[in-house]
Amino acid sequence: MISQGASRAVTPPARKHNGPGKPWLERETALLIDAYEERWSSLKRGQLKAHQWEEVAGSVAAKLGLSRPSKSGTQCRHKIEKLRQRYRAELQRGGSSSRWTFFDRIDRMERGPLPISVRPPPPPSPLPRSGEGESVEEVAAAVRRFREGLARLQKRSLEMVIEMERDWTKMETRRTEMVIESQRRLVEVIAMAFSAKKKPRRSHRT
């Protein structure tokens, strides 16, 4: 007879998920390249061991501000391998014109630092200018002062125009008054002349 406990289905232990996990973000990938290159260079470009890959994963997590790594050391190693495969494929297609985000970064990592004899010369130093060394704040302050000065100049120009228009209006008013006064006097003179002619002459009786 099968016991009651034996008849129950035995639940298998949960398996640890070994899938690919979350996709790699661009910033996460960039930090992985930096962390790997640092460790790889410290080993004189030698192969990393398992615990060293875990340290790389921990370094990436620390730079992301995570309490624990979101990717394992194995995932980091696989990601670097895929980046190198993509880099080689881009090289075959003409790497100089590649639009892949990480091409230049992986290219510098794979080629390593150039020897001094083949390094390009540094660009010539620009000629000193009068405003050399000014900070962004100083430039912004100069622009602000220029705008304030320009605003004051425009305001003064507007005030001058208004004042000139006011003076012109006063002059026109005064001129009109003078014309009216002259016409009034002329009318009075003409009226007096006509009134003088209309006065009858006295007859002289004998």
Short mmCIF file of C-alpha atoms in Angstrom, two decimals:
data_model
loop_
_atom_site.label_atom_id
_atom_site.label_comp_id
_atom_site.label_asym_id
_atom_site.label_seq_id
_atom_site.Cartn_x
_atom_site.Cartn_y
_atom_site.Cartn_z
CA MET A 1 0.00 0.00 0.00
CA ILE A 2 1.30 3.36 -1.03
CA SER A 3 1.51 5.74 1.87
CA GLN A 4 -0.23 9.10 1.76
CA GLY A 5 3.08 10.96 1.90
CA ALA A 6 4.50 8.98 -1.00
CA SER A 7 1.42 9.71 -3.15
CA ARG A 8 2.10 13.42 -3.05
CA ALA A 9 3.95 14.84 -6.03
CA VAL A 10 7.48 15.70 -5.15
CA THR A 11 8.29 19.29 -6.15
CA PRO A 12 11.67 19.41 -7.90
CA PRO A 13 14.13 22.00 -6.58
CA ALA A 14 14.12 25.31 -8.40
CA ARG A 15 16.82 25.50 -11.01
CA LYS A 16 19.10 28.46 -11.16
CA HIS A 17 18.36 30.51 -14.23
CA ASN A 18 21.37 30.60 -16.51
CA GLY A 19 19.75 32.52 -19.34
CA PRO A 20 21.10 35.66 -20.94
CA GLY A 21 19.35 37.92 -18.42
CA LYS A 22 18.61 41.57 -19.06
CA PRO A 23 20.09 43.17 -22.18
CA TRP A 24 23.20 45.28 -21.84
CA LEU A 25 22.64 49.02 -21.73
CA GLU A 26 24.98 51.32 -23.64
CA ARG A 27 26.42 52.92 -20.49
CA GLU A 28 26.77 49.51 -18.86
CA THR A 29 28.70 48.24 -21.89
CA ALA A 30 30.99 51.28 -21.86
CA LEU A 31 31.78 50.73 -18.17
CA LEU A 32 32.43 47.05 -18.85
CA ILE A 33 34.98 47.95 -21.55
CA ASP A 34 36.72 50.35 -19.16
CA ALA A 35 36.80 47.85 -16.29
CA TYR A 36 37.99 45.01 -18.51
CA GLU A 37 40.70 47.07 -20.19
CA GLU A 38 42.02 48.19 -16.80
CA ARG A 39 42.25 44.62 -15.51
CA TRP A 40 43.52 43.29 -18.86
CA SER A 41 46.30 45.90 -18.94
CA SER A 42 47.29 45.10 -15.35
CA LEU A 43 47.78 41.50 -16.46
CA LYS A 44 49.90 42.71 -19.40
CA ARG A 45 47.07 41.79 -21.80
CA GLY A 46 46.87 38.30 -20.38
CA GLN A 47 43.77 36.12 -20.07
CA LEU A 48 41.49 36.81 -17.09
CA LYS A 49 40.56 34.04 -14.70
CA ALA A 50 37.06 33.37 -13.36
CA HIS A 51 37.49 35.34 -10.13
CA GLN A 52 38.96 38.25 -12.05
CA TRP A 53 35.89 38.36 -14.28
CA GLU A 54 33.78 38.52 -11.13
CA GLU A 55 35.87 41.48 -10.01
CA VAL A 56 35.19 43.14 -13.36
CA ALA A 57 31.45 42.59 -12.84
CA GLY A 58 31.72 44.08 -9.35
CA SER A 59 33.56 47.13 -10.70
CA VAL A 60 30.82 47.76 -13.27
CA ALA A 61 28.13 47.46 -10.59
CA ALA A 62 29.99 49.89 -8.30
CA LYS A 63 30.25 52.51 -11.06
CA LEU A 64 26.52 52.08 -11.72
CA GLY A 65 25.78 52.58 -8.03
CA LEU A 66 24.36 49.07 -7.57
CA SER A 67 24.60 47.16 -4.31
CA ARG A 68 25.40 43.95 -6.19
CA PRO A 69 26.34 43.09 -9.78
CA SER A 70 23.50 42.81 -12.25
CA LYS A 71 25.69 40.70 -14.55
CA SER A 72 27.87 37.75 -13.61
CA GLY A 73 31.53 37.35 -14.48
CA THR A 74 30.60 34.82 -17.15
CA GLN A 75 28.15 37.26 -18.73
CA CYS A 76 30.85 39.93 -18.75
CA ARG A 77 33.28 37.56 -20.48
CA HIS A 78 30.69 36.61 -23.10
CA LYS A 79 29.91 40.27 -23.73
CA ILE A 80 33.57 41.12 -24.30
CA GLU A 81 33.86 38.19 -26.71
CA LYS A 82 30.83 39.43 -28.66
CA LEU A 83 32.24 42.95 -28.76
CA ARG A 84 35.50 41.61 -30.21
CA GLN A 85 33.60 39.57 -32.80
CA ARG A 86 31.63 42.65 -33.82
CA TYR A 87 34.85 44.66 -33.98
CA ARG A 88 36.51 42.15 -36.32
CA ALA A 89 33.41 42.11 -38.54
CA GLU A 90 33.44 45.91 -38.72
CA LEU A 91 37.13 45.85 -39.65
CA GLN A 92 36.44 43.56 -42.59
CA ARG A 93 33.73 45.93 -43.82
CA GLY A 94 36.08 48.91 -43.58
CA GLY A 95 36.42 49.96 -39.98
CA SER A 96 37.37 53.58 -40.63
CA SER A 97 33.82 54.32 -41.78
CA SER A 98 32.07 52.20 -39.15
CA ARG A 99 29.11 53.78 -37.36
CA TRP A 100 29.15 51.26 -34.53
CA THR A 101 29.12 53.07 -31.19
CA PHE A 102 31.95 51.09 -29.62
CA PHE A 103 34.21 50.66 -32.66
CA ASP A 104 36.72 53.37 -31.76
CA ARG A 105 36.73 52.29 -28.12
CA ILE A 106 37.43 48.63 -28.91
CA ASP A 107 39.91 49.63 -31.61
CA ARG A 108 42.01 51.60 -29.11
CA MET A 109 41.80 48.76 -26.61
CA GLU A 110 42.88 46.12 -29.13
CA ARG A 111 45.67 48.17 -30.66
CA GLY A 112 46.98 49.34 -27.31
CA PRO A 113 48.92 52.55 -26.72
CA LEU A 114 51.00 53.66 -29.68
CA PRO A 115 54.77 53.82 -29.22
CA ILE A 116 56.21 57.29 -28.87
CA SER A 117 57.92 57.06 -32.28
CA VAL A 118 54.60 56.64 -34.14
CA ARG A 119 52.40 58.89 -32.07
CA PRO A 120 51.06 61.87 -33.99
CA PRO A 121 52.57 65.20 -32.96
CA PRO A 122 50.45 67.31 -30.64
CA PRO A 123 48.45 70.07 -32.31
CA PRO A 124 50.17 73.47 -32.31
CA SER A 125 49.27 75.73 -29.46
CA PRO A 126 46.90 78.48 -30.51
CA LEU A 127 48.21 82.02 -30.54
CA PRO A 128 47.48 83.89 -27.32
CA ARG A 129 44.46 86.11 -27.53
CA SER A 130 43.45 89.04 -25.41
CA GLY A 131 40.49 87.17 -23.95
CA GLU A 132 42.37 83.90 -23.37
CA GLY A 133 41.61 82.23 -20.07
CA GLU A 134 38.28 83.91 -19.46
CA SER A 135 35.83 81.64 -17.79
CA VAL A 136 32.35 80.98 -19.08
CA GLU A 137 30.94 83.12 -16.28
CA GLU A 138 33.05 86.10 -17.32
CA VAL A 139 31.99 85.78 -20.94
CA ALA A 140 28.34 85.50 -19.90
CA ALA A 141 28.72 88.60 -17.70
CA ALA A 142 30.26 90.54 -20.60
CA VAL A 143 27.39 89.54 -22.90
CA ARG A 144 24.90 90.53 -20.22
CA ARG A 145 26.53 93.96 -19.78
CA PHE A 146 26.51 94.49 -23.54
CA ARG A 147 22.79 93.68 -23.72
CA GLU A 148 22.02 96.00 -20.81
CA GLY A 149 24.01 98.82 -22.45
CA LEU A 150 22.22 98.24 -25.75
CA ALA A 151 18.85 98.31 -23.99
CA ARG A 152 19.72 101.61 -22.29
CA LEU A 153 20.84 103.09 -25.62
CA GLN A 154 17.61 102.03 -27.32
CA LYS A 155 15.57 103.48 -24.45
CA ARG A 156 17.45 106.80 -24.66
CA SER A 157 16.97 106.92 -28.44
CA LEU A 158 13.24 106.34 -28.00
CA GLU A 159 13.06 109.10 -25.38
CA MET A 160 14.85 111.49 -27.74
CA VAL A 161 12.42 110.70 -30.55
CA ILE A 162 9.45 111.29 -28.24
CA GLU A 163 10.98 114.56 -27.03
CA MET A 164 11.59 115.74 -30.60
CA GLU A 165 8.02 114.90 -31.56
CA ARG A 166 6.77 116.83 -28.52
CA ASP A 167 8.88 119.87 -29.46
CA TRP A 168 7.72 119.65 -33.06
CA THR A 169 4.09 119.55 -31.91
CA LYS A 170 4.65 122.64 -29.77
CA MET A 171 6.27 124.47 -32.69
CA GLU A 172 3.41 123.54 -35.02
CA THR A 173 0.88 124.71 -32.46
CA ARG A 174 2.72 128.00 -32.00
CA ARG A 175 3.00 128.53 -35.76
CA THR A 176 -0.70 127.85 -36.21
CA GLU A 177 -1.53 130.33 -33.48
CA MET A 178 0.66 132.98 -35.11
CA VAL A 179 -0.99 132.42 -38.51
CA ILE A 180 -4.44 132.69 -36.97
CA GLU A 181 -3.45 135.85 -35.11
CA SER A 182 -2.03 137.39 -38.28
CA GLN A 183 -5.18 136.56 -40.22
CA ARG A 184 -7.33 138.02 -37.46
CA ARG A 185 -5.38 141.28 -37.52
CA LEU A 186 -5.55 141.41 -41.30
CA VAL A 187 -9.30 140.97 -41.18
CA GLU A 188 -9.56 143.77 -38.63
CA VAL A 189 -7.49 146.12 -40.80
CA ILE A 190 -9.60 145.37 -43.87
CA ALA A 191 -12.78 145.82 -41.88
CA MET A 192 -11.62 149.18 -40.58
CA ALA A 193 -10.72 150.31 -44.09
CA PHE A 194 -14.16 149.42 -45.45
CA SER A 195 -15.92 151.09 -42.54
CA ALA A 196 -13.97 154.29 -43.15
CA LYS A 197 -15.05 154.44 -46.82
CA LYS A 198 -18.71 153.90 -45.95
CA LYS A 199 -18.95 156.94 -43.63
CA PRO A 200 -21.11 159.65 -45.37
CA ARG A 201 -19.61 163.05 -46.01
CA ARG A 202 -21.30 166.09 -44.38
CA SER A 203 -22.94 168.50 -46.84
CA HIS A 204 -22.00 172.25 -46.56
CA ARG A 205 -25.06 174.55 -46.65
CA THR A 206 -24.77 178.00 -48.04
#
